[in-house]
């Protein structure tokens, strides 16, 4: 059982992600944008983060970049879960040390597998 | 599956919100606001629809949203100007996206040709080649051809400098790999001299040999390292793979409309409710439970002097129940904005079609109304706007000639007025042409003569069924419906329509609607053995019928004198057209305002009282019945019908017309 | 996981509706004017004693009005009239069979409920043509033989059709 932070501004997406992770027996924290995610990161110390990319207030990329500057965020795997495929965005993700790039729609088994694989 | 369906319903609800936002943003842009925030928000709205649509395998929607998104992205990046060329396309795209959402949700018809056309327009804006599919393909790595059955696969894994900083851990990777068939590991690479050693850089390359590993499992496993390692040797997919969540639909052509899961028409509506309203309800339920426990306790005690305590508790209980009812209703209340926000759009479109220049000012959008009212309101509101633009507001030249501003002004407002919401649509056009209205009404046989008609009477003629016909109105107001349809719709909602026109200066339509359709303030009356509910808003007073104030004419008609005016008195049997005499002693009547036919009186045997009743439809298990707007369940469990007196009178008139026509023909 | 549950549930309901396999079906039989009639058991929701209804305006004579059935409003049809039988004013001895098809619920007034019949599918026969014309045949989907007795199976779609609106 892992502590997972799920971040998405779309309630249905977040709901599905949280449910998938909870079904996998994990403890899930959720946040609706990057700003919330940052405080959840400090508060709950998740072992892995799965975040949407396009969100209001603070995007997934901005969040990861900020999180990597913090001690509690340095060694936590952070996955972007997005429908974006643009190479510039991926390059940006690489630059800010995102752990991985996942395409929506996600496969629940794949997500659960990755949580095991990366933590 | 069921849970997926729940999320899908939720997704569709979100789509409604996102599309409404999209409309708002586009409208802002069209009024000249091109701020980065707005363009970003527009992009996000489209993007969120796309993300959800992809997750639920709604390929047609995903594909379209993808194109739309590409255009918004170009706007966001400044590669494309938001101007008079792009905006109309964006508006049309927004409509199309709505259509696709409806299509996915309830299999509503989809105009394929329009879809193609708008898609081409979008692609044209960003110079995109019309590529067949926009569904996101899985990232695959490596170029090695698919492994022949059972042969070992060697994957080369070369971490890049950011590998460790991206929170990857080589050990964890190896541990994971061993679970999917890792047989052998070989490490190559040199450790740099100590002074160059960066502890965050991983200098090695791993050569991993897998036996009996499924290529797809390997792909899934390694794709996550894509951002921070170079990986070779993973077999590619045979076909361009889409992610496997909904493979059944992914295999079809890109333009095959999906019905979204195959459940067909029915979907559960849902509503977004501020949390504090639910909290309030939960607290109230808590209070009620406590009060109920208190009552039970009092009753279990020896019975001396408990009445006071009991009365106190019961009083508390009734207050709490009343509050709970209010809270429950508040849950269904939504700002009227979702209906209003569509109107600027309609005005814009019609301006082009009708060659009018019209601005619309909207206010009071935050006014809250029951969600069911909002849904029902859109159609009559649209029609009122069409009517105002078609018949009210003049063409620009005519306006200038009349000394008015070139562009016409429509003002749409909503406000609470007691237990009703008052919606006003004002235009500054030419006003109603009363002479023409009288001509038309005479010509169509709607009135016998214009004698004695006040200006207000004449204005109200436009609400008569048959006043406007398809041949007379333009194709915009048209489709063969007139203001009678608006009025009927509003009346069906328990509302009323008022019109006020000043020649040369404009027309004001007012619609007063109840705040909810679920609960109705009613007067309960007894007629014979039955009890009926008459909407309180239409009841003016009760009158005692005495010899002094009642006239019985030889043709059977009964009139009652009320403040010097004679009103027709009907029995319910009359109105129901039933042979048996359901009513009554003829001693009492209630005066009801029908709006269309003025005030009438209805025989009743007794007034039981005013009460809030919960409205239940007859359609659910049976069918709608003319003259009965629904039913409710009374305290004793009996069903009472809710009378729609205006439509009963309307029916009766029609019946008479029919009979007299029949008589003429047979004579 | 939830996706596994759906087919199981389906199998279960199937099992309930035909306990002895695919070839049998069950009917609730009742009496109208001395003759037995029936409806498929899976269409029956409940059975209750006659109680006074609230009558609706402008309805055909077989519509007896509406009842409150635990908060939802259900119309009551006089099956005796629909089947062409004499229909004296209903009283406490009459019974209402609440049926539901296509999500719509209707009460059928009958004289008495008699039995639950389990039959082989093969025992179900079409209704022979009625050369006299008459309404009864139109209201039946089929007939079944239960022992020596012929039972007419009521066509709920026809009975529940409220007819043209005016």
Tab-separated table of N, CA and C in Angstrom, chain C residues 61-162:
chain	number	residue	atom	x	y	z
C	61	UNK	N	-64.169	4.908	-20.315
C	61	UNK	CA	-64.788	4.291	-19.129
C	61	UNK	C	-63.878	3.287	-18.416
C	62	UNK	N	-62.924	2.658	-19.152
C	62	UNK	CA	-62.103	1.665	-18.453
C	62	UNK	C	-61.026	2.303	-17.596
C	63	UNK	N	-60.859	3.632	-17.673
C	63	UNK	CA	-59.911	4.264	-16.762
C	63	UNK	C	-60.622	4.623	-15.472
C	64	UNK	N	-60.177	4.006	-14.394
C	64	UNK	CA	-60.860	4.215	-13.114
C	64	UNK	C	-60.226	5.332	-12.300
C	65	UNK	N	-59.240	6.027	-12.852
C	65	UNK	CA	-58.611	7.108	-12.100
C	65	UNK	C	-57.218	6.712	-11.625
C	66	UNK	N	-56.734	7.435	-10.629
C	66	UNK	CA	-55.364	7.197	-10.172
C	66	UNK	C	-55.311	6.915	-8.679
C	67	UNK	N	-54.247	6.221	-8.306
C	67	UNK	CA	-53.987	5.860	-6.911
C	67	UNK	C	-52.575	6.292	-6.531
C	68	UNK	N	-52.393	6.497	-5.252
C	68	UNK	CA	-51.055	6.752	-4.725
C	68	UNK	C	-50.433	5.425	-4.331
C	69	UNK	N	-49.422	5.040	-5.063
C	69	UNK	CA	-48.758	3.786	-4.736
C	69	UNK	C	-47.380	4.138	-4.182
C	70	UNK	N	-47.296	4.259	-2.868
C	70	UNK	CA	-46.049	4.632	-2.191
C	70	UNK	C	-45.356	5.815	-2.863
C	71	UNK	N	-46.126	6.853	-3.079
C	71	UNK	CA	-45.515	8.091	-3.551
C	71	UNK	C	-45.525	8.262	-5.056
C	72	UNK	N	-45.790	7.198	-5.802
C	72	UNK	CA	-45.922	7.469	-7.230
C	72	UNK	C	-47.372	7.268	-7.642
C	73	UNK	N	-47.739	7.978	-8.687
C	73	UNK	CA	-49.148	8.012	-9.055
C	73	UNK	C	-49.398	7.039	-10.196
C	74	UNK	N	-50.320	6.125	-9.962
C	74	UNK	CA	-50.523	5.009	-10.871
C	74	UNK	C	-51.973	5.013	-11.330
C	75	UNK	N	-52.183	4.849	-12.624
C	75	UNK	CA	-53.563	4.836	-13.096
C	75	UNK	C	-54.117	3.411	-13.031
C	76	UNK	N	-55.405	3.320	-12.805
C	76	UNK	CA	-56.054	2.018	-12.643
C	76	UNK	C	-56.979	1.774	-13.843
C	77	UNK	N	-56.770	0.640	-14.485
C	77	UNK	CA	-57.597	0.278	-15.632
C	77	UNK	C	-58.570	-0.827	-15.210
C	78	UNK	N	-59.806	-0.691	-15.644
C	78	UNK	CA	-60.783	-1.745	-15.347
C	78	UNK	C	-60.629	-2.841	-16.399
C	79	UNK	N	-59.937	-3.917	-16.019
C	79	UNK	CA	-59.664	-4.977	-16.984
C	79	UNK	C	-60.966	-5.653	-17.421
C	80	UNK	N	-61.971	-5.594	-16.552
C	80	UNK	CA	-63.251	-6.225	-16.890
C	80	UNK	C	-63.829	-5.544	-18.130
C	81	UNK	N	-63.739	-4.213	-18.167
C	81	UNK	CA	-64.270	-3.499	-19.338
C	81	UNK	C	-63.402	-3.788	-20.571
C	82	UNK	N	-62.099	-3.793	-20.355
C	82	UNK	CA	-61.213	-4.044	-21.495
C	82	UNK	C	-61.446	-5.408	-22.114
C	83	UNK	N	-61.845	-6.375	-21.271
C	83	UNK	CA	-62.059	-7.717	-21.802
C	83	UNK	C	-63.510	-7.941	-22.204
C	84	UNK	N	-64.304	-6.892	-22.099
C	84	UNK	CA	-65.677	-6.983	-22.543
C	84	UNK	C	-66.619	-7.636	-21.538
C	85	UNK	N	-66.214	-7.714	-20.281
C	85	UNK	CA	-67.051	-8.344	-19.254
C	85	UNK	C	-67.896	-7.282	-18.565
C	86	UNK	N	-68.981	-7.688	-17.912
C	86	UNK	CA	-69.772	-6.706	-17.162
C	86	UNK	C	-68.932	-6.115	-16.032
C	87	UNK	N	-69.179	-4.864	-15.715
C	87	UNK	CA	-68.326	-4.198	-14.742
C	87	UNK	C	-69.143	-3.403	-13.746
C	88	UNK	N	-69.692	-4.074	-12.757
C	88	UNK	CA	-70.378	-3.332	-11.703
C	88	UNK	C	-69.374	-2.507	-10.899
C	89	UNK	N	-69.868	-1.521	-10.164
C	89	UNK	CA	-68.965	-0.650	-9.400
C	89	UNK	C	-68.068	-1.501	-8.512
C	90	UNK	N	-66.773	-1.227	-8.535
C	90	UNK	CA	-65.861	-2.060	-7.754
C	90	UNK	C	-66.088	-1.901	-6.249
C	91	UNK	N	-65.815	-2.975	-5.513
C	91	UNK	CA	-65.912	-2.875	-4.055
C	91	UNK	C	-64.731	-3.606	-3.417
C	92	UNK	N	-64.807	-3.786	-2.094
C	92	UNK	CA	-63.689	-4.363	-1.345
C	92	UNK	C	-63.281	-5.757	-1.801
C	93	UNK	N	-64.194	-6.457	-2.485
C	93	UNK	CA	-63.838	-7.818	-2.897
C	93	UNK	C	-62.960	-7.803	-4.145
C	94	UNK	N	-62.937	-6.683	-4.861
C	94	UNK	CA	-62.101	-6.607	-6.065
C	94	UNK	C	-60.631	-6.439	-5.689
C	95	UNK	N	-59.807	-6.791	-6.655
C	95	UNK	CA	-58.367	-6.774	-6.412
C	95	UNK	C	-57.692	-5.990	-7.539
C	96	UNK	N	-56.626	-5.276	-7.184
C	96	UNK	CA	-55.848	-4.562	-8.202
C	96	UNK	C	-54.504	-5.259	-8.371
C	97	UNK	N	-54.204	-5.653	-9.592
C	97	UNK	CA	-52.894	-6.245	-9.885
C	97	UNK	C	-52.032	-5.138	-10.482
C	98	UNK	N	-50.961	-4.806	-9.787
C	98	UNK	CA	-50.082	-3.753	-10.300
C	98	UNK	C	-49.050	-4.402	-11.214
C	99	UNK	N	-49.025	-3.967	-12.478
C	99	UNK	CA	-48.069	-4.539	-13.425
C	99	UNK	C	-47.148	-3.431	-13.923
C	100	UNK	N	-46.000	-3.839	-14.412
C	100	UNK	CA	-45.056	-2.854	-14.930
C	100	UNK	C	-44.399	-3.407	-16.194
C	101	UNK	N	-44.503	-2.659	-17.269
C	101	UNK	CA	-43.701	-2.980	-18.449
C	101	UNK	C	-43.156	-1.674	-18.990
C	102	UNK	N	-42.000	-1.753	-19.599
C	102	UNK	CA	-41.350	-0.559	-20.161
C	102	UNK	C	-41.228	0.560	-19.143
C	103	UNK	N	-41.067	0.207	-17.887
C	103	UNK	CA	-40.889	1.230	-16.868
C	103	UNK	C	-42.175	1.928	-16.465
C	104	UNK	N	-43.294	1.570	-17.098
C	104	UNK	CA	-44.547	2.198	-16.707
C	104	UNK	C	-45.353	1.239	-15.856
C	105	UNK	N	-46.048	1.815	-14.884
C	105	UNK	CA	-46.755	1.011	-13.917
C	105	UNK	C	-48.249	1.297	-14.037
C	106	UNK	N	-49.039	0.252	-14.066
C	106	UNK	CA	-50.489	0.416	-14.175
C	106	UNK	C	-51.144	-0.611	-13.269
C	107	UNK	N	-52.283	-0.237	-12.689
C	107	UNK	CA	-53.049	-1.187	-11.901
C	107	UNK	C	-54.195	-1.750	-12.732
C	108	UNK	N	-54.414	-3.058	-12.638
C	108	UNK	CA	-55.519	-3.688	-13.375
C	108	UNK	C	-56.554	-4.175	-12.373
C	109	UNK	N	-57.781	-3.725	-12.550
C	109	UNK	CA	-58.835	-4.181	-11.650
C	109	UNK	C	-59.370	-5.525	-12.139
C	110	UNK	N	-59.343	-6.537	-11.251
C	110	UNK	CA	-59.876	-7.857	-11.594
C	110	UNK	C	-60.797	-8.293	-10.460
C	111	UNK	N	-61.484	-9.440	-10.663
C	111	UNK	CA	-62.405	-9.879	-9.610
C	111	UNK	C	-61.660	-10.537	-8.460
C	112	UNK	N	-60.708	-11.420	-8.804
C	112	UNK	CA	-59.948	-12.093	-7.744
C	112	UNK	C	-58.696	-12.690	-8.349
C	113	UNK	N	-57.670	-12.834	-7.519
C	113	UNK	CA	-56.437	-13.486	-7.980
C	113	UNK	C	-56.535	-14.950	-7.621
C	114	UNK	N	-56.138	-15.861	-8.537
C	114	UNK	CA	-56.300	-17.262	-8.181
C	114	UNK	C	-55.014	-18.033	-7.938
C	115	UNK	N	-54.003	-17.944	-8.824
C	115	UNK	CA	-52.947	-18.947	-8.709
C	115	UNK	C	-51.693	-18.500	-9.433
C	116	UNK	N	-50.610	-19.193	-9.171
C	116	UNK	CA	-49.434	-19.018	-10.018
C	116	UNK	C	-49.250	-20.289	-10.831
C	117	UNK	N	-49.205	-20.152	-12.139
C	117	UNK	CA	-49.127	-21.316	-13.021
C	117	UNK	C	-47.715	-21.430	-13.579
C	118	UNK	N	-47.165	-22.631	-13.554
C	118	UNK	CA	-45.884	-22.874	-14.201
C	118	UNK	C	-46.137	-23.779	-15.394
C	119	UNK	N	-45.703	-23.330	-16.558
C	119	UNK	CA	-46.062	-24.050	-17.780
C	119	UNK	C	-44.865	-24.246	-18.669
C	120	UNK	N	-44.948	-25.221	-19.531
C	120	UNK	CA	-43.955	-25.389	-20.585
C	120	UNK	C	-44.251	-24.347	-21.664
C	121	UNK	N	-43.195	-23.850	-22.242
C	121	UNK	CA	-43.387	-22.898	-23.325
C	121	UNK	C	-44.272	-23.470	-24.430
C	122	UNK	N	-44.116	-24.770	-24.629
C	122	UNK	CA	-44.868	-25.410	-25.709
C	122	UNK	C	-46.377	-25.345	-25.476
C	123	UNK	N	-46.783	-25.134	-24.228
C	123	UNK	CA	-48.217	-25.085	-23.926
C	123	UNK	C	-48.854	-23.765	-24.317
C	124	UNK	N	-48.032	-22.804	-24.736
C	124	UNK	CA	-48.576	-21.488	-25.082
C	124	UNK	C	-49.036	-21.512	-26.537
C	125	UNK	N	-50.259	-21.130	-26.768
C	125	UNK	CA	-50.800	-21.177	-28.128
C	125	UNK	C	-51.253	-19.800	-28.566
C	126	UNK	N	-51.275	-19.580	-29.859
C	126	UNK	CA	-51.816	-18.308	-30.346
C	126	UNK	C	-53.318	-18.245	-30.127
C	127	UNK	N	-53.835	-17.035	-30.178
C	127	UNK	CA	-55.272	-16.854	-30.018
C	127	UNK	C	-55.943	-17.154	-31.356
C	128	UNK	N	-56.913	-18.078	-31.377
C	128	UNK	CA	-57.589	-18.342	-32.654
C	128	UNK	C	-58.345	-17.105	-33.123
C	129	UNK	N	-58.473	-16.929	-34.440
C	129	UNK	CA	-59.169	-15.737	-34.939
C	129	UNK	C	-60.607	-15.696	-34.446
C	130	UNK	N	-61.047	-14.524	-34.140
C	130	UNK	CA	-62.407	-14.352	-33.645
C	130	UNK	C	-63.247	-13.794	-34.772
C	131	UNK	N	-64.076	-14.647	-35.340
C	131	UNK	CA	-64.791	-14.218	-36.537
C	131	UNK	C	-65.873	-13.207	-36.220
C	132	UNK	N	-66.294	-13.205	-35.014
C	132	UNK	CA	-67.320	-12.230	-34.632
C	132	UNK	C	-66.776	-10.814	-34.507
C	133	UNK	N	-65.444	-10.683	-34.472
C	133	UNK	CA	-64.885	-9.329	-34.204
C	133	UNK	C	-64.853	-9.153	-32.703
C	134	UNK	N	-65.033	-8.160	-32.096
C	134	UNK	CA	-65.042	-8.144	-30.631
C	134	UNK	C	-63.680	-7.836	-30.074
C	135	UNK	N	-63.686	-7.309	-28.876
C	135	UNK	CA	-62.510	-6.693	-28.301
C	135	UNK	C	-61.611	-7.694	-27.609
C	136	UNK	N	-62.210	-8.791	-27.149
C	136	UNK	CA	-61.486	-9.664	-26.236
C	136	UNK	C	-60.209	-10.191	-26.848
C	137	UNK	N	-60.306	-10.625	-28.099
C	137	UNK	CA	-59.155	-11.227	-28.729
C	137	UNK	C	-58.017	-10.215	-28.814
C	138	UNK	N	-58.366	-8.974	-29.098
C	138	UNK	CA	-57.354	-7.947	-29.273
C	138	UNK	C	-56.579	-7.701	-27.986
C	139	UNK	N	-57.156	-8.012	-26.858
C	139	UNK	CA	-56.508	-7.744	-25.587
C	139	UNK	C	-55.660	-8.921	-25.108
C	140	UNK	N	-55.622	-10.026	-25.863
C	140	UNK	CA	-54.867	-11.202	-25.438
C	140	UNK	C	-53.679	-11.416	-26.363
C	141	UNK	N	-52.568	-11.860	-25.796
C	141	UNK	CA	-51.427	-12.197	-26.645
C	141	UNK	C	-51.470	-13.655	-27.041
C	142	UNK	N	-51.989	-14.497	-26.152
C	142	UNK	CA	-51.950	-15.936	-26.392
C	142	UNK	C	-52.899	-16.609	-25.411
C	143	UNK	N	-53.066	-17.908	-25.599
C	143	UNK	CA	-53.826	-18.661	-24.592
C	143	UNK	C	-52.986	-19.829	-24.134
C	144	UNK	N	-53.215	-20.262	-22.892
C	144	UNK	CA	-52.480	-21.423	-22.396
C	144	UNK	C	-53.475	-22.417	-21.825
C	145	UNK	N	-53.074	-23.680	-21.837
C	145	UNK	CA	-53.914	-24.689	-21.225
C	145	UNK	C	-53.283	-25.043	-19.885
C	146	UNK	N	-54.071	-24.874	-18.839
C	146	UNK	CA	-53.597	-25.282	-17.525
C	146	UNK	C	-54.509	-26.412	-17.081
C	147	UNK	N	-54.013	-27.628	-17.250
C	147	UNK	CA	-54.905	-28.786	-17.019
C	147	UNK	C	-56.005	-28.760	-18.058
C	148	UNK	N	-57.226	-28.722	-17.572
C	148	UNK	CA	-58.372	-28.712	-18.473
C	148	UNK	C	-58.820	-27.295	-18.801
C	149	UNK	N	-58.187	-26.332	-18.104
C	149	UNK	CA	-58.721	-24.969	-18.161
C	149	UNK	C	-57.932	-24.117	-19.143
C	150	UNK	N	-58.664	-23.340	-19.928
C	150	UNK	CA	-58.010	-22.421	-20.833
C	150	UNK	C	-57.847	-21.054	-20.160
C	151	UNK	N	-56.611	-20.529	-20.226
C	151	UNK	CA	-56.339	-19.228	-19.608
C	151	UNK	C	-55.896	-18.251	-20.688
C	152	UNK	N	-56.537	-17.085	-20.747
C	152	UNK	CA	-56.148	-16.065	-21.729
C	152	UNK	C	-55.058	-15.171	-21.145
C	153	UNK	N	-53.968	-15.006	-21.902
C	153	UNK	CA	-52.877	-14.157	-21.414
C	153	UNK	C	-53.090	-12.728	-21.930
C	154	UNK	N	-53.126	-11.803	-20.991
C	154	UNK	CA	-53.484	-10.429	-21.315
C	154	UNK	C	-52.305	-9.709	-21.990
C	155	UNK	N	-52.631	-8.982	-23.043
C	155	UNK	CA	-51.617	-8.192	-23.758
C	155	UNK	C	-51.428	-6.861	-23.027
C	156	UNK	N	-50.369	-6.813	-22.212
C	156	UNK	CA	-50.203	-5.624	-21.372
C	156	UNK	C	-49.936	-4.378	-22.200
C	157	UNK	N	-49.239	-4.538	-23.317
C	157	UNK	CA	-48.969	-3.352	-24.135
C	157	UNK	C	-50.269	-2.699	-24.586
C	158	UNK	N	-51.202	-3.545	-24.974
C	158	UNK	CA	-52.485	-3.002	-25.407
C	158	UNK	C	-53.250	-2.390	-24.237
C	159	UNK	N	-53.249	-3.118	-23.133
C	159	UNK	CA	-54.030	-2.663	-21.990
C	159	UNK	C	-53.456	-1.358	-21.433
C	160	UNK	N	-52.136	-1.262	-21.464
C	160	UNK	CA	-51.515	-0.091	-20.857
C	160	UNK	C	-51.490	1.108	-21.787
C	161	UNK	N	-51.733	0.879	-23.042
C	161	UNK	CA	-51.744	1.994	-23.979
C	161	UNK	C	-52.890	2.932	-23.613
C	162	UNK	N	-52.560	4.150	-23.216
C	162	UNK	CA	-53.641	5.045	-22.791
C	162	UNK	C	-54.523	5.517	-23.944
